[in-house]
Amino acid sequence: MLCTHPDHPELGVRLSYGLNLYPSRDAAGVLSGLRELALPLRERVAPGEREFGVGAWLPARAAREFLADERRFDELCELFSAGGLDACTFNAFPHGEFHGPGLKERVFSPAWTERARLDFTLDVARIAARVRVRRGGSRAGQHLSLSTHAGAFAAALGPGDRELIADAFVAAAVALAELESECGERVVLALEPEPRSSANDTRELGALLALVRARADARGAARAAVQRHLGACLDACHAAVEFEEPAEAFARATAQGTTLGKLQFSSALALPRPDEDEAGRARFLALDEPVYLHQVTGRRAGELLRAVDLPELRRHGQAWRGCDEWRCHFHVPVDLAQFGGAGGLATTRAVAERTLLAALAAPERWGSRELHVEVETYTWSLFSAAETGAASVLEGLARELAHVLGLLQAAGWCPLR
């Protein structure tokens, strides 16, 4: 949905829902996800809107199929057009098999040290640009956003890998500049900090971008491509897990003129005063499961304690005594302040809200005429109705979008009808 503000007639906020919650493996799966989730969700949330925003996830196999088979690509474009679906943002983080058992840290594979990651990312960028051109093209100052991780799983980094990652991002930016010269579409590759990755938070993202700029300077004209086509993806869940203050995280993500490719409105799991809540600790640890990586950070007397996943916290939990709060990279519905049932499990909803408000308050830092806001809760298959209060996934997704839309409207940004 495109939202506008009377005080900023030249700007817009595009709200979308990320479709990486649908377990697509190929082009057929992507099309099924659009039909089974995006179209019914539009009917629930925005039946009268001009267009409904979707954050498209194209696993590598699907991207190759859409590029190789014109009939498949036509089917994708027709589904977007006939359904009034606006593919303003794409997710090129998970390469494939995102919802398979044993995924964990393999979600970062291939790393940006591998050619396969660059090839996959550029495939998705070409599809995003072609879809937008088919819809009539962007207005001046608009962009398409494409999120990716910031390089690799940190524990897997070897000597020289950070330089290889930086060089790969320079190559991506140069290729995206060439794509814009061919079709007129600006694609911003938005690097997403994530706990325990090669950019653990927005501070480390800043260091990575500084390295990228330094490597680009050695290539002359590459610096302009990096400035225009490489940006940040600020995930509110990730920033919250690392206890980043929202306004500071936003400022760091947009420092040095970095474009905010998109803001992912997402919420993490939290347990305040864990020493005082035995039931809460038990529920927190019981959320371990075999698919997703659930990085945990605890805050104690101004220091942060870090675990790669919940089993590590279980093994070393005694060392975490005295924390005032634990936070876990476990995406929970963004409208919830508490995570249902007995025990004191809470969420970082307030952090996500403050992150959004910080971005809305400083449009001069967006680096584009539009702010892309993507609701991203991909873990709905793990929840029970008792935990979320939603009778169905569609009801839950609609409730999440309504919550974020309410925040936008309260700030003066209303859907364009």
Short mmCIF file of C-alpha atoms in Angstrom, two decimals:
data_model
loop_
_atom_site.label_atom_id
_atom_site.label_comp_id
_atom_site.label_asym_id
_atom_site.label_seq_id
_atom_site.Cartn_x
_atom_site.Cartn_y
_atom_site.Cartn_z
CA MET A 1 0.00 0.00 0.00
CA LEU A 2 1.23 3.45 -0.86
CA CYS A 3 0.69 5.92 1.96
CA THR A 4 1.05 9.66 1.53
CA HIS A 5 1.29 12.65 3.87
CA PRO A 6 -0.20 16.10 3.20
CA ASP A 7 2.99 17.78 4.43
CA HIS A 8 5.19 15.67 2.14
CA PRO A 9 3.35 15.43 -1.20
CA GLU A 10 6.49 14.38 -3.04
CA LEU A 11 7.16 11.42 -0.70
CA GLY A 12 5.51 8.09 0.03
CA VAL A 13 5.62 5.11 2.36
CA ARG A 14 5.10 1.71 0.72
CA LEU A 15 3.79 -0.90 3.17
CA SER A 16 4.10 -4.56 2.25
CA TYR A 17 4.04 -8.03 3.79
CA GLY A 18 7.06 -10.29 3.27
CA LEU A 19 6.08 -13.56 1.61
CA ASN A 20 9.06 -15.58 2.81
CA LEU A 21 6.67 -17.20 5.26
CA TYR A 22 5.39 -19.31 2.34
CA PRO A 23 7.67 -22.35 1.78
CA SER A 24 8.38 -21.77 -1.91
CA ARG A 25 11.04 -23.83 -3.66
CA ASP A 26 10.48 -22.94 -7.32
CA ALA A 27 8.48 -20.71 -9.63
CA ALA A 28 5.33 -22.75 -9.10
CA GLY A 29 5.69 -22.31 -5.35
CA VAL A 30 6.10 -18.54 -5.68
CA LEU A 31 2.95 -18.32 -7.79
CA SER A 32 1.07 -20.49 -5.29
CA GLY A 33 2.16 -18.26 -2.45
CA LEU A 34 0.82 -15.21 -4.23
CA ARG A 35 -2.51 -16.91 -4.89
CA GLU A 36 -2.92 -18.53 -1.48
CA LEU A 37 -1.60 -15.72 0.72
CA ALA A 38 -1.15 -12.39 -1.04
CA LEU A 39 -4.48 -12.25 -2.87
CA PRO A 40 -6.65 -13.36 0.11
CA LEU A 41 -4.70 -11.00 2.37
CA ARG A 42 -5.38 -8.11 0.02
CA GLU A 43 -9.11 -8.90 0.15
CA ARG A 44 -9.04 -8.80 3.93
CA VAL A 45 -6.91 -5.71 4.42
CA ALA A 46 -7.17 -3.47 1.38
CA PRO A 47 -9.94 -4.46 -1.04
CA GLY A 48 -10.43 -0.87 -2.18
CA GLU A 49 -6.79 0.18 -2.45
CA ARG A 50 -5.13 0.86 -5.78
CA GLU A 51 -2.41 -1.67 -5.02
CA PHE A 52 -1.33 -3.98 -2.23
CA GLY A 53 2.33 -4.25 -1.31
CA VAL A 54 4.09 -7.60 -1.31
CA GLY A 55 7.65 -8.38 -0.35
CA ALA A 56 8.40 -11.12 -2.85
CA TRP A 57 10.74 -13.97 -1.99
CA LEU A 58 12.24 -15.73 -4.99
CA PRO A 59 14.48 -18.66 -4.04
CA ALA A 60 17.35 -19.24 -6.46
CA ARG A 61 15.60 -22.00 -8.38
CA ALA A 62 12.50 -19.85 -8.87
CA ALA A 63 14.54 -16.85 -10.02
CA ARG A 64 16.32 -18.96 -12.65
CA GLU A 65 13.01 -20.37 -13.88
CA PHE A 66 11.38 -16.96 -14.24
CA LEU A 67 14.36 -15.68 -16.23
CA ALA A 68 14.61 -18.74 -18.45
CA ASP A 69 10.90 -19.26 -19.20
CA GLU A 70 9.11 -16.23 -20.64
CA ARG A 71 5.72 -17.85 -20.16
CA ARG A 72 6.42 -18.30 -16.46
CA PHE A 73 7.54 -14.68 -16.20
CA ASP A 74 4.39 -13.53 -18.00
CA GLU A 75 2.34 -15.53 -15.51
CA LEU A 76 4.10 -13.79 -12.63
CA CYS A 77 3.52 -10.34 -14.12
CA GLU A 78 -0.11 -11.10 -14.87
CA LEU A 79 -0.69 -12.26 -11.31
CA PHE A 80 0.83 -9.06 -9.95
CA SER A 81 -1.16 -6.89 -12.36
CA ALA A 82 -4.55 -8.62 -12.16
CA GLY A 83 -4.33 -8.93 -8.39
CA GLY A 84 -3.29 -5.34 -7.83
CA LEU A 85 -0.08 -6.53 -6.16
CA ASP A 86 2.80 -4.07 -5.92
CA ALA A 87 6.16 -5.86 -5.81
CA CYS A 88 8.11 -2.89 -4.50
CA THR A 89 10.58 -4.96 -2.51
CA PHE A 90 12.19 -8.38 -2.89
CA ASN A 91 13.97 -10.67 -0.45
CA ALA A 92 17.23 -12.21 -1.68
CA PHE A 93 18.45 -13.36 1.75
CA PRO A 94 17.40 -17.05 1.84
CA HIS A 95 18.88 -18.77 -1.22
CA GLY A 96 16.45 -21.71 -0.95
CA GLU A 97 14.95 -24.34 1.38
CA PHE A 98 14.26 -21.59 3.89
CA HIS A 99 11.83 -23.61 5.96
CA GLY A 100 13.62 -26.98 5.92
CA PRO A 101 14.74 -28.82 9.08
CA GLY A 102 18.38 -28.24 9.91
CA LEU A 103 18.55 -24.85 8.23
CA LYS A 104 19.97 -22.88 11.18
CA GLU A 105 23.20 -21.03 10.19
CA ARG A 106 22.97 -22.42 6.65
CA VAL A 107 20.51 -19.58 6.02
CA PHE A 108 23.65 -17.51 5.30
CA SER A 109 24.78 -19.93 2.56
CA PRO A 110 26.05 -19.23 0.06
CA ALA A 111 28.11 -16.47 1.62
CA TRP A 112 29.06 -13.32 -0.24
CA THR A 113 32.51 -14.89 -0.65
CA GLU A 114 30.92 -17.24 -3.20
CA ARG A 115 29.98 -16.38 -6.77
CA ALA A 116 26.64 -18.16 -6.39
CA ARG A 117 25.44 -15.47 -3.98
CA LEU A 118 26.16 -12.65 -6.42
CA ASP A 119 24.57 -14.53 -9.32
CA PHE A 120 21.40 -15.26 -7.32
CA THR A 121 21.10 -11.65 -6.15
CA LEU A 122 21.46 -10.24 -9.65
CA ASP A 123 18.89 -12.74 -10.97
CA VAL A 124 16.36 -11.42 -8.46
CA ALA A 125 17.30 -7.81 -9.28
CA ARG A 126 16.70 -8.40 -12.98
CA ILE A 127 13.28 -9.89 -12.27
CA ALA A 128 12.36 -7.01 -9.94
CA ALA A 129 13.33 -4.45 -12.59
CA ARG A 130 11.53 -6.29 -15.41
CA VAL A 131 8.35 -6.57 -13.33
CA ARG A 132 8.42 -2.83 -12.58
CA VAL A 133 9.05 -1.96 -16.24
CA ARG A 134 6.13 -4.17 -17.24
CA ARG A 135 3.95 -2.17 -14.82
CA GLY A 136 4.96 1.14 -16.46
CA GLY A 137 8.21 1.90 -14.66
CA SER A 138 9.15 3.94 -11.61
CA ARG A 139 8.68 7.64 -11.13
CA ALA A 140 11.81 9.77 -10.74
CA GLY A 141 13.29 9.29 -7.28
CA GLN A 142 11.64 5.93 -6.60
CA HIS A 143 13.57 2.72 -6.10
CA LEU A 144 13.15 -1.02 -5.86
CA SER A 145 14.61 -2.58 -2.72
CA LEU A 146 16.31 -5.95 -2.53
CA SER A 147 17.43 -7.23 0.88
CA THR A 148 20.34 -9.58 1.51
CA HIS A 149 22.49 -10.57 4.46
CA ALA A 150 25.67 -8.67 5.21
CA GLY A 151 28.14 -11.30 4.07
CA ALA A 152 28.32 -14.52 6.06
CA PHE A 153 27.77 -16.30 9.35
CA ALA A 154 30.43 -14.67 11.54
CA ALA A 155 31.86 -17.91 12.93
CA ALA A 156 32.58 -19.10 9.38
CA LEU A 157 34.72 -16.10 8.41
CA GLY A 158 38.32 -16.80 7.48
CA PRO A 159 41.35 -14.59 6.82
CA GLY A 160 40.64 -12.16 4.01
CA ASP A 161 36.93 -12.99 3.83
CA ARG A 162 35.77 -9.52 4.82
CA GLU A 163 37.69 -8.05 1.89
CA LEU A 164 36.19 -10.66 -0.45
CA ILE A 165 32.72 -9.77 0.82
CA ALA A 166 33.35 -6.06 0.31
CA ASP A 167 34.58 -6.69 -3.23
CA ALA A 168 31.46 -8.73 -3.98
CA PHE A 169 29.24 -5.87 -2.83
CA VAL A 170 31.18 -3.49 -5.08
CA ALA A 171 30.64 -5.89 -7.99
CA ALA A 172 26.92 -6.07 -7.17
CA ALA A 173 26.62 -2.27 -7.12
CA VAL A 174 28.40 -1.94 -10.47
CA ALA A 175 26.10 -4.56 -12.00
CA LEU A 176 23.02 -2.77 -10.62
CA ALA A 177 24.25 0.50 -12.10
CA GLU A 178 24.51 -1.24 -15.47
CA LEU A 179 20.99 -2.63 -15.00
CA GLU A 180 19.66 0.89 -14.34
CA SER A 181 21.35 2.19 -17.48
CA GLU A 182 19.64 -0.59 -19.46
CA CYS A 183 16.08 -0.30 -18.13
CA GLY A 184 15.90 2.87 -16.04
CA GLU A 185 15.13 1.11 -12.75
CA ARG A 186 17.14 1.86 -9.63
CA VAL A 187 17.55 -1.25 -7.51
CA VAL A 188 18.99 -0.71 -4.02
CA LEU A 189 20.69 -3.76 -2.53
CA ALA A 190 19.91 -3.38 1.16
CA LEU A 191 22.39 -5.05 3.52
CA GLU A 192 20.73 -6.50 6.60
CA PRO A 193 22.67 -6.64 9.89
CA GLU A 194 21.82 -9.73 11.92
CA PRO A 195 23.10 -11.01 15.26
CA ARG A 196 26.08 -13.41 14.87
CA SER A 197 26.54 -12.50 11.22
CA SER A 198 29.47 -10.63 9.69
CA ALA A 199 27.57 -7.44 10.58
CA ASN A 200 26.16 -8.16 14.03
CA ASP A 201 24.42 -4.78 14.33
CA THR A 202 24.22 -1.35 12.69
CA ARG A 203 27.62 -0.38 14.17
CA GLU A 204 29.28 -3.28 12.35
CA LEU A 205 27.25 -2.52 9.24
CA GLY A 206 28.79 0.94 9.24
CA ALA A 207 32.27 -0.60 9.39
CA LEU A 208 31.41 -2.97 6.54
CA LEU A 209 30.10 -0.14 4.36
CA ALA A 210 33.24 1.88 5.07
CA LEU A 211 35.31 -1.07 3.84
CA VAL A 212 33.11 -1.38 0.75
CA ARG A 213 33.58 2.30 -0.04
CA ALA A 214 37.34 2.00 0.41
CA ARG A 215 37.47 -0.98 -1.98
CA ALA A 216 35.25 0.92 -4.44
CA ASP A 217 37.55 3.94 -4.37
CA ALA A 218 40.27 1.77 -5.84
CA ARG A 219 38.02 1.20 -8.84
CA GLY A 220 37.26 4.84 -9.57
CA ALA A 221 33.72 5.03 -10.97
CA ALA A 222 32.60 2.18 -8.72
CA ARG A 223 32.19 4.61 -5.80
CA ALA A 224 29.21 6.30 -7.48
CA ALA A 225 27.58 2.92 -8.09
CA VAL A 226 28.06 1.92 -4.45
CA GLN A 227 26.55 5.18 -3.21
CA ARG A 228 23.48 4.81 -5.43
CA HIS A 229 22.85 1.06 -5.34
CA LEU A 230 24.08 -0.18 -1.96
CA GLY A 231 22.04 0.62 1.12
CA ALA A 232 20.79 -0.71 4.44
CA CYS A 233 17.94 -2.95 5.47
CA LEU A 234 17.05 -2.06 9.05
CA ASP A 235 15.34 -5.06 10.65
CA ALA A 236 13.71 -3.94 13.89
CA CYS A 237 13.80 -7.46 15.35
CA HIS A 238 17.54 -7.81 14.76
CA ALA A 239 18.31 -4.38 16.20
CA ALA A 240 16.14 -5.11 19.24
CA VAL A 241 17.92 -8.40 19.95
CA GLU A 242 21.17 -6.42 20.23
CA PHE A 243 19.47 -3.81 22.45
CA GLU A 244 20.08 -1.03 19.94
CA GLU A 245 18.23 2.19 20.64
CA PRO A 246 15.83 2.73 17.71
CA ALA A 247 16.77 6.32 16.85
CA GLU A 248 20.47 5.48 17.07
CA ALA A 249 20.07 2.36 14.91
CA PHE A 250 18.23 4.38 12.27
CA ALA A 251 20.90 7.10 12.35
CA ARG A 252 23.72 4.57 11.97
CA ALA A 253 21.91 2.72 9.17
CA THR A 254 21.62 5.96 7.20
CA ALA A 255 25.00 7.48 8.05
CA GLN A 256 27.31 8.77 5.30
CA GLY A 257 24.33 9.17 2.98
CA THR A 258 23.52 5.45 2.99
CA THR A 259 20.11 4.81 1.43
CA LEU A 260 17.61 3.05 3.67
CA GLY A 261 16.58 0.41 1.15
CA LYS A 262 13.86 -0.80 3.44
CA LEU A 263 12.76 -1.04 7.05
CA GLN A 264 11.57 -4.48 8.16
CA PHE A 265 8.92 -4.03 10.83
CA SER A 266 9.53 -7.13 12.91
CA SER A 267 9.40 -8.07 16.56
CA ALA A 268 11.57 -10.32 18.74
CA LEU A 269 10.82 -12.44 21.79
CA ALA A 270 11.77 -10.96 25.16
CA LEU A 271 11.89 -12.14 28.77
CA PRO A 272 12.21 -9.34 31.34
CA ARG A 273 13.80 -10.21 34.71
CA PRO A 274 14.53 -13.87 33.83
CA ASP A 275 15.89 -14.70 37.29
CA GLU A 276 12.48 -13.94 38.79
CA ASP A 277 10.42 -15.92 36.28
CA GLU A 278 11.05 -19.66 36.30
CA ALA A 279 7.99 -20.38 34.15
CA GLY A 280 9.06 -17.72 31.68
CA ARG A 281 12.58 -19.17 31.45
CA ALA A 282 11.15 -22.61 30.77
CA ARG A 283 8.85 -21.32 28.02
CA PHE A 284 11.65 -19.25 26.52
CA LEU A 285 14.00 -22.24 26.26
CA ALA A 286 11.21 -24.56 25.07
CA LEU A 287 10.84 -22.49 21.89
CA ASP A 288 13.96 -24.13 20.47
CA GLU A 289 13.14 -25.92 17.21
CA PRO A 290 15.15 -27.48 14.36
CA VAL A 291 14.70 -24.95 11.54
CA TYR A 292 15.57 -21.35 12.39
CA LEU A 293 18.58 -19.83 14.15
CA HIS A 294 17.46 -18.22 17.40
CA GLN A 295 20.29 -15.95 18.48
CA VAL A 296 19.98 -14.75 22.09
CA THR A 297 21.36 -11.64 23.79
CA GLY A 298 21.15 -10.84 27.50
CA ARG A 299 21.74 -7.46 29.09
CA ARG A 300 23.41 -7.30 32.50
CA ALA A 301 24.78 -4.18 34.18
CA GLY A 302 25.55 -2.49 30.89
CA GLU A 303 27.18 -5.52 29.24
CA LEU A 304 25.70 -7.83 26.62
CA LEU A 305 25.95 -11.61 26.79
CA ARG A 306 25.53 -13.49 23.51
CA ALA A 307 24.56 -17.02 22.48
CA VAL A 308 24.32 -18.35 18.92
CA ASP A 309 21.14 -20.34 19.61
CA LEU A 310 18.83 -21.41 22.41
CA PRO A 311 20.67 -24.69 23.18
CA GLU A 312 23.80 -22.67 23.99
CA LEU A 313 21.79 -20.56 26.42
CA ARG A 314 20.44 -23.74 28.00
CA ARG A 315 23.98 -25.08 28.50
CA HIS A 316 25.40 -21.87 29.94
CA GLY A 317 22.32 -20.28 31.48
CA GLN A 318 23.85 -20.07 34.95
CA ALA A 319 26.36 -17.56 33.62
CA TRP A 320 23.46 -15.38 32.50
CA ARG A 321 22.08 -14.89 36.01
CA GLY A 322 21.53 -11.25 36.89
CA CYS A 323 20.40 -10.17 33.42
CA ASP A 324 17.60 -7.63 33.42
CA GLU A 325 16.30 -9.04 30.11
CA TRP A 326 16.86 -11.76 27.52
CA ARG A 327 15.98 -11.17 23.88
CA CYS A 328 15.77 -13.83 21.21
CA HIS A 329 15.78 -13.72 17.40
CA PHE A 330 12.41 -15.41 17.19
CA HIS A 331 10.06 -13.41 14.98
CA VAL A 332 6.69 -13.04 16.70
CA PRO A 333 3.52 -11.27 15.47
CA VAL A 334 4.21 -7.56 15.40
CA ASP A 335 0.91 -6.51 16.94
CA LEU A 336 1.54 -8.44 20.17
CA ALA A 337 3.09 -6.85 23.25
CA GLN A 338 2.95 -10.16 25.16
CA PHE A 339 3.41 -13.67 23.85
CA GLY A 340 0.30 -15.51 25.12
CA GLY A 341 -0.16 -17.95 27.96
CA ALA A 342 1.38 -18.29 31.41
CA GLY A 343 4.88 -16.98 32.03
CA GLY A 344 6.22 -13.52 31.41
CA LEU A 345 7.17 -13.72 27.74
CA ALA A 346 6.99 -10.32 26.09
CA THR A 347 7.93 -8.93 22.69
CA THR A 348 9.95 -5.99 21.39
CA ARG A 349 6.94 -4.43 19.66
CA ALA A 350 7.70 -1.05 21.24
CA VAL A 351 11.20 -1.10 19.71
CA ALA A 352 9.76 -1.73 16.24
CA GLU A 353 7.28 1.09 16.70
CA ARG A 354 9.96 3.54 17.79
CA THR A 355 12.17 2.47 14.88
CA LEU A 356 9.41 3.25 12.41
CA LEU A 357 8.67 6.60 14.05
CA ALA A 358 12.36 7.53 13.90
CA ALA A 359 12.38 6.87 10.15
CA LEU A 360 9.14 8.78 9.57
CA ALA A 361 10.54 11.76 11.45
CA ALA A 362 13.57 12.10 9.15
CA PRO A 363 12.58 11.52 5.50
CA GLU A 364 15.62 13.53 4.42
CA ARG A 365 17.71 10.50 5.45
CA TRP A 366 15.82 7.91 3.38
CA GLY A 367 17.95 8.39 0.27
CA SER A 368 14.85 7.97 -1.89
CA ARG A 369 11.47 9.58 -2.28
CA GLU A 370 9.89 6.50 -0.70
CA LEU A 371 10.29 4.52 2.51
CA HIS A 372 9.70 0.80 2.05
CA VAL A 373 8.23 -0.80 5.19
CA GLU A 374 7.93 -4.58 5.12
CA VAL A 375 6.18 -6.56 7.85
CA GLU A 376 8.22 -9.74 8.24
CA THR A 377 6.98 -12.57 10.45
CA TYR A 378 7.97 -15.80 8.71
CA THR A 379 7.49 -18.11 11.71
CA TRP A 380 3.71 -18.50 11.68
CA SER A 381 3.99 -22.28 11.19
CA LEU A 382 5.49 -22.50 14.70
CA PHE A 383 2.65 -20.77 16.54
CA SER A 384 -0.53 -22.06 18.10
CA ALA A 385 -3.76 -20.09 18.12
CA ALA A 386 -3.47 -19.84 21.91
CA GLU A 387 -0.11 -18.07 21.55
CA THR A 388 -1.18 -15.57 18.90
CA GLY A 389 -4.90 -15.18 19.48
CA ALA A 390 -5.46 -15.59 15.73
CA ALA A 391 -7.81 -18.25 14.41
CA SER A 392 -5.87 -18.54 11.14
CA VAL A 393 -2.64 -17.37 9.58
CA LEU A 394 -4.53 -14.97 7.32
CA GLU A 395 -6.27 -13.44 10.31
CA GLY A 396 -2.93 -13.00 12.02
CA LEU A 397 -1.29 -11.41 8.98
CA ALA A 398 -4.22 -9.03 8.54
CA ARG A 399 -4.01 -8.05 12.19
CA GLU A 400 -0.28 -7.32 11.85
CA LEU A 401 -0.78 -5.12 8.81
CA ALA A 402 -3.66 -3.30 10.48
CA HIS A 403 -1.40 -2.55 13.45
CA VAL A 404 1.36 -1.05 11.31
CA LEU A 405 -1.13 0.81 9.13
CA GLY A 406 -2.60 2.31 12.30
CA LEU A 407 0.84 3.57 13.32
CA LEU A 408 1.35 5.14 9.91
CA GLN A 409 -2.05 6.81 9.97
CA ALA A 410 -1.45 8.16 13.47
CA ALA A 411 1.71 9.77 12.08
CA GLY A 412 -0.25 11.31 9.20
CA TRP A 413 0.57 8.75 6.48
CA CYS A 414 -2.69 7.50 4.97
CA PRO A 415 -3.34 5.03 2.13
CA LEU A 416 -3.69 6.55 -1.31
CA ARG A 417 -7.06 5.48 -2.66
#
